[in-house]
mmCIF file of C-alpha atoms in Angstrom:
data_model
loop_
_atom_site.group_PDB
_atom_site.id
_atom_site.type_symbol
_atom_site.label_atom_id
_atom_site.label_comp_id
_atom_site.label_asym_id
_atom_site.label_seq_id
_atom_site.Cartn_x
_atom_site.Cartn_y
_atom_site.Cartn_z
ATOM 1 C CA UNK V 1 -76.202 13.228 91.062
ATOM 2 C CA UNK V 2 -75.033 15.857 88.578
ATOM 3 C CA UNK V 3 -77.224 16.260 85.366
ATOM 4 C CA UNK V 4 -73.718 18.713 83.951
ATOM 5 C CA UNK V 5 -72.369 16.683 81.020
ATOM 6 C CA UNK V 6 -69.310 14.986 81.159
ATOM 7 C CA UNK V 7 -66.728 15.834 78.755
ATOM 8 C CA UNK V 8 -63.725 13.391 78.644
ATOM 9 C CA UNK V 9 -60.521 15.583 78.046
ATOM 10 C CA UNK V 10 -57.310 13.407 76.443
ATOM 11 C CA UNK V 11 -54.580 15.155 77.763
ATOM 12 C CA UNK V 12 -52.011 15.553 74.540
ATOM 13 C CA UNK V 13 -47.939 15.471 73.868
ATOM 14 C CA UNK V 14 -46.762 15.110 77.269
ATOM 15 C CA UNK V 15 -43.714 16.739 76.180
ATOM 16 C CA UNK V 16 -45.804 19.960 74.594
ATOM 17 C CA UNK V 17 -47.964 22.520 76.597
ATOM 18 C CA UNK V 18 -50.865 20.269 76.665
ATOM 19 C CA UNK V 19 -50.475 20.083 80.599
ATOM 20 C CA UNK V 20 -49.856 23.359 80.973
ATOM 21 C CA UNK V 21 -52.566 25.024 78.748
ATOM 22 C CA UNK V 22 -55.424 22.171 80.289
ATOM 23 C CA UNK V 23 -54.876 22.860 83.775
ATOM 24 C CA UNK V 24 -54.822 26.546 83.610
ATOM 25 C CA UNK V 25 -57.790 26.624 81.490
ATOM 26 C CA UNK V 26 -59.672 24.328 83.736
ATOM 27 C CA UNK V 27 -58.932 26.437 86.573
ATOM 28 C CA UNK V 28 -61.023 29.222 85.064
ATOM 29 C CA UNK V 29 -64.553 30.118 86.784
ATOM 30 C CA UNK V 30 -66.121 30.325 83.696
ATOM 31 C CA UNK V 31 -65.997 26.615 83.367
ATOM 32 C CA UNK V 32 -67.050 25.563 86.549
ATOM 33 C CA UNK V 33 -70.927 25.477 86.659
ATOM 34 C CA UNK V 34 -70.944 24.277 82.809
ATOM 35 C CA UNK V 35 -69.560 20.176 83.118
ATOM 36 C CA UNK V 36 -67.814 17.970 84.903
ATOM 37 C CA UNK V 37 -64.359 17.330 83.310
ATOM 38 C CA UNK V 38 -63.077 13.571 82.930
ATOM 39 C CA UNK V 39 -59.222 13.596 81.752
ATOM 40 C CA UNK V 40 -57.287 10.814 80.348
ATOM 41 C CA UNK V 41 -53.677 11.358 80.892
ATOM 42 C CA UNK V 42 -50.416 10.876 82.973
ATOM 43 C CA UNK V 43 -50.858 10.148 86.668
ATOM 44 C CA UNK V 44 -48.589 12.994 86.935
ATOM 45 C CA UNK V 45 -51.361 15.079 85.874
ATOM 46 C CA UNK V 46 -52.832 14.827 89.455
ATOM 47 C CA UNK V 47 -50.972 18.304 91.083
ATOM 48 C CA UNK V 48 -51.782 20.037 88.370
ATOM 49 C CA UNK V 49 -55.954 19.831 88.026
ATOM 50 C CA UNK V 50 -58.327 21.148 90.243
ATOM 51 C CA UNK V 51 -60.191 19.638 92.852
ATOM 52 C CA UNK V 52 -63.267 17.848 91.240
ATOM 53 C CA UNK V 53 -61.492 16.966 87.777
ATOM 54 C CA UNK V 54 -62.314 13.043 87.068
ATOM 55 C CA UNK V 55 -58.139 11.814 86.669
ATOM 56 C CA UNK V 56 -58.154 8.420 84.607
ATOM 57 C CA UNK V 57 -54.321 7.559 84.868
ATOM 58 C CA UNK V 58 -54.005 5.767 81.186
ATOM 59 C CA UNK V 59 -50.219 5.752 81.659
ATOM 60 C CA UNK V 60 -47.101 6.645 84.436
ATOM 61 C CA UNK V 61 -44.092 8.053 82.978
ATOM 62 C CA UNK V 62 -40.968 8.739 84.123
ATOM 63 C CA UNK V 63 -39.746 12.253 83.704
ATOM 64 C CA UNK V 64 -37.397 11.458 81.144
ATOM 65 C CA UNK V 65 -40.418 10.587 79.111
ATOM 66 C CA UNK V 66 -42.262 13.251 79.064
ATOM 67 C CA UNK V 67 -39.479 16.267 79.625
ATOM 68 C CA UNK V 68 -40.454 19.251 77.769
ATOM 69 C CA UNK V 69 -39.979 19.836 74.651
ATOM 70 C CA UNK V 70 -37.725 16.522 74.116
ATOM 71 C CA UNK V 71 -41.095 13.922 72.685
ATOM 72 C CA UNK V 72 -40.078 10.447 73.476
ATOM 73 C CA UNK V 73 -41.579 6.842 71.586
ATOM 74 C CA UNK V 74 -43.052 6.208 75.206
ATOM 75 C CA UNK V 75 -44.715 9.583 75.327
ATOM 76 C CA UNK V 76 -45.482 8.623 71.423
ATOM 77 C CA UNK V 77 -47.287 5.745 72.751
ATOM 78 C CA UNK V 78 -49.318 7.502 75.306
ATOM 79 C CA UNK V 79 -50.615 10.431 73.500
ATOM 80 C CA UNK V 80 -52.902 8.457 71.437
ATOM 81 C CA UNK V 81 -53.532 5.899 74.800
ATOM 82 C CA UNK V 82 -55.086 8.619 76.129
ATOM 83 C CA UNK V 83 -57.406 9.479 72.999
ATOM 84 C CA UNK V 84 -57.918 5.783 72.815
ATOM 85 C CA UNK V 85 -59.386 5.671 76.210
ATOM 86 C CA UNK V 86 -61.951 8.758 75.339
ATOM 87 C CA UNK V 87 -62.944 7.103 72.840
ATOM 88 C CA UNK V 88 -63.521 3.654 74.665
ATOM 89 C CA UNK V 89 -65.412 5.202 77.397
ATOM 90 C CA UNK V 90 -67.527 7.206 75.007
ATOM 91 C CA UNK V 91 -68.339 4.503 73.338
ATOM 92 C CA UNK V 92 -69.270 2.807 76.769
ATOM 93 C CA UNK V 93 -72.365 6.178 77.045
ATOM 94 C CA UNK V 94 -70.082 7.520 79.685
ATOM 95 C CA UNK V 95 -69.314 10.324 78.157
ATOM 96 C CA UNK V 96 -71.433 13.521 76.802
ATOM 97 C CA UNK V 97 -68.820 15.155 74.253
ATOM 98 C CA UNK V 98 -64.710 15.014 73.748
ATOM 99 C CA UNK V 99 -62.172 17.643 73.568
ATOM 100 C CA UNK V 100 -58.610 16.588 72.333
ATOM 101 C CA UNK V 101 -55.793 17.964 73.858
ATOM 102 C CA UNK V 102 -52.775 18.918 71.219
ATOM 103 C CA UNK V 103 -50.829 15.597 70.255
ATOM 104 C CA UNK V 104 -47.537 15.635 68.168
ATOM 105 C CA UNK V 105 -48.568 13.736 64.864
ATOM 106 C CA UNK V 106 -44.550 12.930 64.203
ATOM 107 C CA UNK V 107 -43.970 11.355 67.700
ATOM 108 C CA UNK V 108 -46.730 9.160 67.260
ATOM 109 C CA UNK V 109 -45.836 8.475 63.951
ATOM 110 C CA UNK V 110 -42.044 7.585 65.108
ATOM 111 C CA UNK V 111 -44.017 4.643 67.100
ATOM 112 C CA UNK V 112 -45.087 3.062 63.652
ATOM 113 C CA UNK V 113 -48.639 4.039 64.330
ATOM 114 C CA UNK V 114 -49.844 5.750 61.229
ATOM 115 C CA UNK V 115 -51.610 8.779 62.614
ATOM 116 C CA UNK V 116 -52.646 11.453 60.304
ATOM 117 C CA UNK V 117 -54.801 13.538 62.659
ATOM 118 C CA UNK V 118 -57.243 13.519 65.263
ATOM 119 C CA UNK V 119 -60.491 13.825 62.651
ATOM 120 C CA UNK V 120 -59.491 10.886 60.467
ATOM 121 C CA UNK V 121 -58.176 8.918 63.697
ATOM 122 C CA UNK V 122 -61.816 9.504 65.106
ATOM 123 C CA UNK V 123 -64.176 8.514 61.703
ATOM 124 C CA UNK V 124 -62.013 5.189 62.288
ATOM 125 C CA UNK V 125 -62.606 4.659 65.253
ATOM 126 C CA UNK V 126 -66.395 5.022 65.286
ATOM 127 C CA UNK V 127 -66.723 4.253 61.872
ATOM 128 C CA UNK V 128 -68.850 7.022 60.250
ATOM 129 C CA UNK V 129 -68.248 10.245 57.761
ATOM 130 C CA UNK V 130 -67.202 13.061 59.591
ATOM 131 C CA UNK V 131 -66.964 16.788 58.623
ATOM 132 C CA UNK V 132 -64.182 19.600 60.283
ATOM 133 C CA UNK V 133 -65.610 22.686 61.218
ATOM 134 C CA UNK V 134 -63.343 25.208 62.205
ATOM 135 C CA UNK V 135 -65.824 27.042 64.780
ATOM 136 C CA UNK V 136 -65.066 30.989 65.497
ATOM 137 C CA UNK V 137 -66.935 34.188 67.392
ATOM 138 C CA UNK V 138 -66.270 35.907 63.689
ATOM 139 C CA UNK V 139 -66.518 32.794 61.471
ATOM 140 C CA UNK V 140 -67.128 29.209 60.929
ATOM 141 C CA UNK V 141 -65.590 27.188 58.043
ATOM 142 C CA UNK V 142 -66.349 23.519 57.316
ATOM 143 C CA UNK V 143 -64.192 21.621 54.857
ATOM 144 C CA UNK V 144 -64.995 19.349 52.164
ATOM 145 C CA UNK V 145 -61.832 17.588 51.922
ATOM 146 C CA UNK V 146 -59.332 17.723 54.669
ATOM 147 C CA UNK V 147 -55.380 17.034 54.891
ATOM 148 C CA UNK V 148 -55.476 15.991 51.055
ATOM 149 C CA UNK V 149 -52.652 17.257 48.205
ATOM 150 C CA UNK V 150 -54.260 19.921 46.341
ATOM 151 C CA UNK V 151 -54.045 17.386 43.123
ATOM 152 C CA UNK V 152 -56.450 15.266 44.897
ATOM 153 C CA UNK V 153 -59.160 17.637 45.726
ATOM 154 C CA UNK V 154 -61.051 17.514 42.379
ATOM 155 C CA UNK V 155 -61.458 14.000 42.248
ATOM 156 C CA UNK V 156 -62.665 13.446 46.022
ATOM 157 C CA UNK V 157 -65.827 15.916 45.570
ATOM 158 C CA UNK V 158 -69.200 14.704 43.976
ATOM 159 C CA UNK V 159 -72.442 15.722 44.208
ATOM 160 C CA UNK V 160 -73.688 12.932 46.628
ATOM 161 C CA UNK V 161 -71.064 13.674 49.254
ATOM 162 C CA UNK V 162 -71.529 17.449 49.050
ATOM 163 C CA UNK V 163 -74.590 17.068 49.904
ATOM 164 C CA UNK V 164 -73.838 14.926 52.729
ATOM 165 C CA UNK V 165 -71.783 17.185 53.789
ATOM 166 C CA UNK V 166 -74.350 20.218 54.225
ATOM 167 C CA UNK V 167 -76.826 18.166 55.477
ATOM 168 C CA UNK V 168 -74.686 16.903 58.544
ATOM 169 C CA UNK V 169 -73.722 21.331 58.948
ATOM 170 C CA UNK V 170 -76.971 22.242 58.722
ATOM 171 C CA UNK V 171 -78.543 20.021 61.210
ATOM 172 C CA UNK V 172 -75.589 20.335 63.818
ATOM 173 C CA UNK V 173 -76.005 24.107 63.359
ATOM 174 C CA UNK V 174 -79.568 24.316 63.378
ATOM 175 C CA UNK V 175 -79.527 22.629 66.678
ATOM 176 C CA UNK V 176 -77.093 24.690 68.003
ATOM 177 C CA UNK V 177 -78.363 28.391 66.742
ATOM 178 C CA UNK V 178 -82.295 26.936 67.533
ATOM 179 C CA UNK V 179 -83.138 27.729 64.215
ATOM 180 C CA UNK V 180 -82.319 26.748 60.639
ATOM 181 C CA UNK V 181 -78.777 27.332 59.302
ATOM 182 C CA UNK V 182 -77.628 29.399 56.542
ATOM 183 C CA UNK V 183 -74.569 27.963 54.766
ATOM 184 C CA UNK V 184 -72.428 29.498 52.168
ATOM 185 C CA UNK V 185 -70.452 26.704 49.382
ATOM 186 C CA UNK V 186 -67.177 28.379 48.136
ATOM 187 C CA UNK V 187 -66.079 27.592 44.609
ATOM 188 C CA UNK V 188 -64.021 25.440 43.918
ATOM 189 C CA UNK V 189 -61.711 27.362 40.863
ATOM 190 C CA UNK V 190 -60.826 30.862 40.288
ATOM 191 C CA UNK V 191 -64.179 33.486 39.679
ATOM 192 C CA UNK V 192 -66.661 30.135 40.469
ATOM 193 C CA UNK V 193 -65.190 28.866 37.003
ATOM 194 C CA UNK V 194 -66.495 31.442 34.691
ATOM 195 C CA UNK V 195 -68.862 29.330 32.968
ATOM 196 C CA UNK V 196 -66.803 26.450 32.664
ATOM 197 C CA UNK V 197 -63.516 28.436 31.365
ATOM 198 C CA UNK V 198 -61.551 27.877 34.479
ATOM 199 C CA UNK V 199 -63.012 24.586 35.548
ATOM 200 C CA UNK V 200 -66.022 22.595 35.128
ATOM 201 C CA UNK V 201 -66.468 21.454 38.877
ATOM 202 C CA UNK V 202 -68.851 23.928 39.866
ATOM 203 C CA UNK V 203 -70.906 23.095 37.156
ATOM 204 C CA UNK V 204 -71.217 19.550 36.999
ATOM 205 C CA UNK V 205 -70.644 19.054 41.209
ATOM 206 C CA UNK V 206 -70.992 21.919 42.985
ATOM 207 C CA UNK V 207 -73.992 23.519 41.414
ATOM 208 C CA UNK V 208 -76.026 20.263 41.215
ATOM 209 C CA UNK V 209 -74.930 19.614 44.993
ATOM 210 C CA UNK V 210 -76.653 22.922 46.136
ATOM 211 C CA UNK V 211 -79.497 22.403 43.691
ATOM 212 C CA UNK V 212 -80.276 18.859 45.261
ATOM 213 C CA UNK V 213 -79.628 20.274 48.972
ATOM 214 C CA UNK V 214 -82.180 23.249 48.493
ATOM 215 C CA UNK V 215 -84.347 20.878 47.362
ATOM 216 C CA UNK V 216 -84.175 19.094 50.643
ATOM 217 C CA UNK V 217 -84.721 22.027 52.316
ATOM 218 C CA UNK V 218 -81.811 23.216 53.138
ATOM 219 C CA UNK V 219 -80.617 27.192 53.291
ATOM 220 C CA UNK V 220 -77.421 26.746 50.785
ATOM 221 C CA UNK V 221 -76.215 28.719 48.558
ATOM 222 C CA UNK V 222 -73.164 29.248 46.149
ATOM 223 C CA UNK V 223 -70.887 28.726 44.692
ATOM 224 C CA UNK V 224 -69.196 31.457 45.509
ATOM 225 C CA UNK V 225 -65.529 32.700 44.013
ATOM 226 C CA UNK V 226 -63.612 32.307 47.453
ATOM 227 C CA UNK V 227 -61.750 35.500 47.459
ATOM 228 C CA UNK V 228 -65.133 37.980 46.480
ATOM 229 C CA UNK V 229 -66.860 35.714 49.408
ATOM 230 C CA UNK V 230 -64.378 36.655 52.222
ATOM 231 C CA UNK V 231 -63.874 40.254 51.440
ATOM 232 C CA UNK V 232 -67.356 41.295 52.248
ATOM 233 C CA UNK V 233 -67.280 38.524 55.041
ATOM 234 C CA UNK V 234 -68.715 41.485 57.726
ATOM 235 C CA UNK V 235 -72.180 41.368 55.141
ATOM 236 C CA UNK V 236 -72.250 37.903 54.665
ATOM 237 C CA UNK V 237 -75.262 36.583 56.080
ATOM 238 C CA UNK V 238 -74.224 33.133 55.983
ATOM 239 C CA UNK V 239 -73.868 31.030 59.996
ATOM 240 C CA UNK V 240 -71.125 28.330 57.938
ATOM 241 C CA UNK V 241 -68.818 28.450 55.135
ATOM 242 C CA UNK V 242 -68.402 25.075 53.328
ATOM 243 C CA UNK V 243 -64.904 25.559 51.672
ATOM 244 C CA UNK V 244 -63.873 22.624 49.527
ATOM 245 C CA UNK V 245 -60.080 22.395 50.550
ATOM 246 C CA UNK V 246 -57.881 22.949 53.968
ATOM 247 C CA UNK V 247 -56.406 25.938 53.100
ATOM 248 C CA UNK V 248 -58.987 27.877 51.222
ATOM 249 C CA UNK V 249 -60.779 28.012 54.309
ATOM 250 C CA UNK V 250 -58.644 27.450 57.266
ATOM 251 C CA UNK V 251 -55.881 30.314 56.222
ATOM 252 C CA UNK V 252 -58.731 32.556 56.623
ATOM 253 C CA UNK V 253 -60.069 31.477 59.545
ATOM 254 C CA UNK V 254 -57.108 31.368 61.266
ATOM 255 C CA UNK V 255 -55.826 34.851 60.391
ATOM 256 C CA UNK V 256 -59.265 36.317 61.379
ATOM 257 C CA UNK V 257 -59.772 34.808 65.204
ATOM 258 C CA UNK V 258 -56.675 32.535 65.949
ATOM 259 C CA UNK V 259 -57.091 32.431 69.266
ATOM 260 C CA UNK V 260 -60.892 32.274 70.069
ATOM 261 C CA UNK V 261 -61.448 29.491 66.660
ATOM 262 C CA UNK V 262 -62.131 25.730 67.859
ATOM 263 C CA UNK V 263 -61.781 22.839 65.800
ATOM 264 C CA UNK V 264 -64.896 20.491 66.024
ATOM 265 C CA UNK V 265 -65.548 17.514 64.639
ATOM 266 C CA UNK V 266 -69.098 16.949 62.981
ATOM 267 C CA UNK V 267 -70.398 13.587 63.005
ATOM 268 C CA UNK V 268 -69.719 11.417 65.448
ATOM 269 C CA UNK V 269 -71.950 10.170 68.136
ATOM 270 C CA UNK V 270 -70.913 12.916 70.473
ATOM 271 C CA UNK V 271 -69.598 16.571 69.737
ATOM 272 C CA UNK V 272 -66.115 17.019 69.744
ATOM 273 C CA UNK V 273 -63.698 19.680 69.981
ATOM 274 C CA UNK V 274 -59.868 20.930 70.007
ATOM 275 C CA UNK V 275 -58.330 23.751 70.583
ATOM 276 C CA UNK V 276 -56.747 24.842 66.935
ATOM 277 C CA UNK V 277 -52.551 24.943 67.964
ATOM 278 C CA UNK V 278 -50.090 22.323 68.335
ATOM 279 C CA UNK V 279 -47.811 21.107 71.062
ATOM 280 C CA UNK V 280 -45.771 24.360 70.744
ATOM 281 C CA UNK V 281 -42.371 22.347 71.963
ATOM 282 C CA UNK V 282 -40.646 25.843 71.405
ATOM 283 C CA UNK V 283 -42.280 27.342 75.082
ATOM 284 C CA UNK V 284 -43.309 23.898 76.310
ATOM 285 C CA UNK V 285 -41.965 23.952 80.205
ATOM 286 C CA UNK V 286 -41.669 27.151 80.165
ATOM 287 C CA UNK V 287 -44.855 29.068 81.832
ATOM 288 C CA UNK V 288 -45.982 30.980 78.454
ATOM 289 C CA UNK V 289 -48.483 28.963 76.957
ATOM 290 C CA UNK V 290 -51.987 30.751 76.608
ATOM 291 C CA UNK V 291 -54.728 28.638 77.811
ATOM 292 C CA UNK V 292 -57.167 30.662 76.063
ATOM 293 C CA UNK V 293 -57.363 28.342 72.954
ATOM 294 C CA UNK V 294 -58.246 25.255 75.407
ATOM 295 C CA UNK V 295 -60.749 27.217 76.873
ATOM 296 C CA UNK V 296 -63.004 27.773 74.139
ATOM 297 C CA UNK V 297 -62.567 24.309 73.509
ATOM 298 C CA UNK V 298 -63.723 23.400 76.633
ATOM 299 C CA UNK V 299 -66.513 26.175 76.315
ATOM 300 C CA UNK V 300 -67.600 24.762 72.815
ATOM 301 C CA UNK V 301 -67.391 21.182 74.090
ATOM 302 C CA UNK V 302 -70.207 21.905 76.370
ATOM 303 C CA UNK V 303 -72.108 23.523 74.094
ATOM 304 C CA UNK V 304 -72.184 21.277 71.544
ATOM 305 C CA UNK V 305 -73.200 18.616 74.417
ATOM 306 C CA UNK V 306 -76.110 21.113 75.470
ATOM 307 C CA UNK V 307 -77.344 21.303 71.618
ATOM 308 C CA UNK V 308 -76.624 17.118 71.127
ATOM 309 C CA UNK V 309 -78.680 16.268 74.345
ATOM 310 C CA UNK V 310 -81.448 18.290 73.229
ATOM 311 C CA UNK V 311 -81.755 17.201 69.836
ATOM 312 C CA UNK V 312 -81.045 13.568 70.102
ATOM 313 C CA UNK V 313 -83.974 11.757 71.593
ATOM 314 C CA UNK V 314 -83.240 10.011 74.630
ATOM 315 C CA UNK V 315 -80.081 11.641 75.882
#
């Protein structure tokens, strides 16, 4: 029996490039020695994976319902079926990590399901915090708060949950890199709030978070004025970036390493990943997706497995 971990794959939009980008990227070589691939998807799905892929059939639609680039409430429906049944089968131990194909957040919502995202979807689910790491060859960025109005922001930090927050980084990270991680906290205001001036988060949150964390033992530091920080990003000699809203972090990481950055969630019981796009309806049918994103999600998937296994006793 195979000791590779298994890493159940939800297949995505039917009607986007999930299909497309999934079974070219798990007909790369690269994968092959590293896990054994479980997929929850269409049964139409079959022709298109490999030879060894684990096919769990969560729904059959007709091609009407799942055309390209034309999302239907049936394929809706079955986008988050097939999330639904990773989840139900990790929570069954049968499972070693998750990777989420793209899903179309307005076609489920058109079903009346209110769906805001995959992270928020998953803390539901298994009931526990989670944290967003945008994971990159160049950079990684974790975020405080995630899909909130920038009005909101303020209010949702505090020094209890910042701390959380670095904790659950560091110790994924440590057991990933094999030794302890360095983290970087961005500032929350302009110039880290110049004393107060420009904001008094940093020094009645942020600066007590750190102070508290560092006291734990952590390797924090911060905070630091966000746009000073990623200028001299190459001599940074931070492993994680703990930005305190989406886009102070994410437009960054993004425009650095599009391509190669994975979006893992921290947390859970088991690692998992996504590859950072949409369901791209615009090429969807079409041949000209790059499966290079849903690689590295793959790639990361198992890694994060690896790291989990070996630092969770009796996996």
């Amino acid at each position: 029996m195979s000791n590779l971990p298994r890493i159940g794959i939800s297949a995505g939009d039917p009607s986007g490039i999930a299909a497309e980008v999934l079974s070219k990227a798990l007909l790369q070589a690269e994968l092959e020695p590293l896990f054994t691939p479980v997929v929850f998807g269409d049964a139409s799905l079959a022709p298109l994976l490999p030879p060894g892929v684990e096919l769990h059939a969560v729904s059959h639609l007709p091609p009407e319902d799942r055309k390209p680039a034309h999302p239907s409430l049936a394929g809706g429906r079955a986008q988050l079926a097939y999330v639904n049944a990773a989840i139900a089968a990790a929570k069954n131990k049968s499972l070693d990590a998750l990777c989420t194909a793209p899903v179309s957040k307005e076609a489920i919502l058109r079903t009346g399901i209110e769906f805001f995202g995959h992270t928020e979807w998953l803390a539901e689910a298994f009931e526990c915090p989670v944290l967003m790491l945008m994971d990159g060859p160049k950079l990684r960025v974790a975020l405080a708060t995630n899909h909130l109005p920038l009005a909101q922001v303020s209010q949702a930090l505090s020094v209890d949950g910042l701390v959380a927050q670095l904790q659950l980084l560091s110790s994924t990270l440590s057991a990933v890199l094999g030794r302890p991680a360095r983290i970087a906290m961005l500032a929350l205001n302009p110039h880290a709030g110049e004393g107060g001036l420009r904001g008094e988060e940093e020094l009645h949150i942020l600066r007590p978070a750190l102070e508290k964390a560092s006291g734990l033992g952590l390797l924090c530091k911060g905070p630091f004025p966000a746009d000073g920080f990623f200028a001299s990003l190459p001599e940074q000699p931070f492993d994680a970036v703990l930005a305190m809203y989406h886009d102070q972090g994410l437009c960054v990481a993004k425009a650095i390493d599009f391509e190669n950055t994975v979006n893992v969630t921290l947390g859970l019981p088991l690692p998992r990943t996504s590859p950072d796009h949409g369901v791209a309806y615009d090429i969807a049918g079409q041949n000209k997706a790059n499966p290079r994103p849903m690689l590295e999600a793959l790639l990361r998937a198992a890694h994060y497995a690896k790291a989990f296994a070996s630092s969770t006793p009796g996996r």
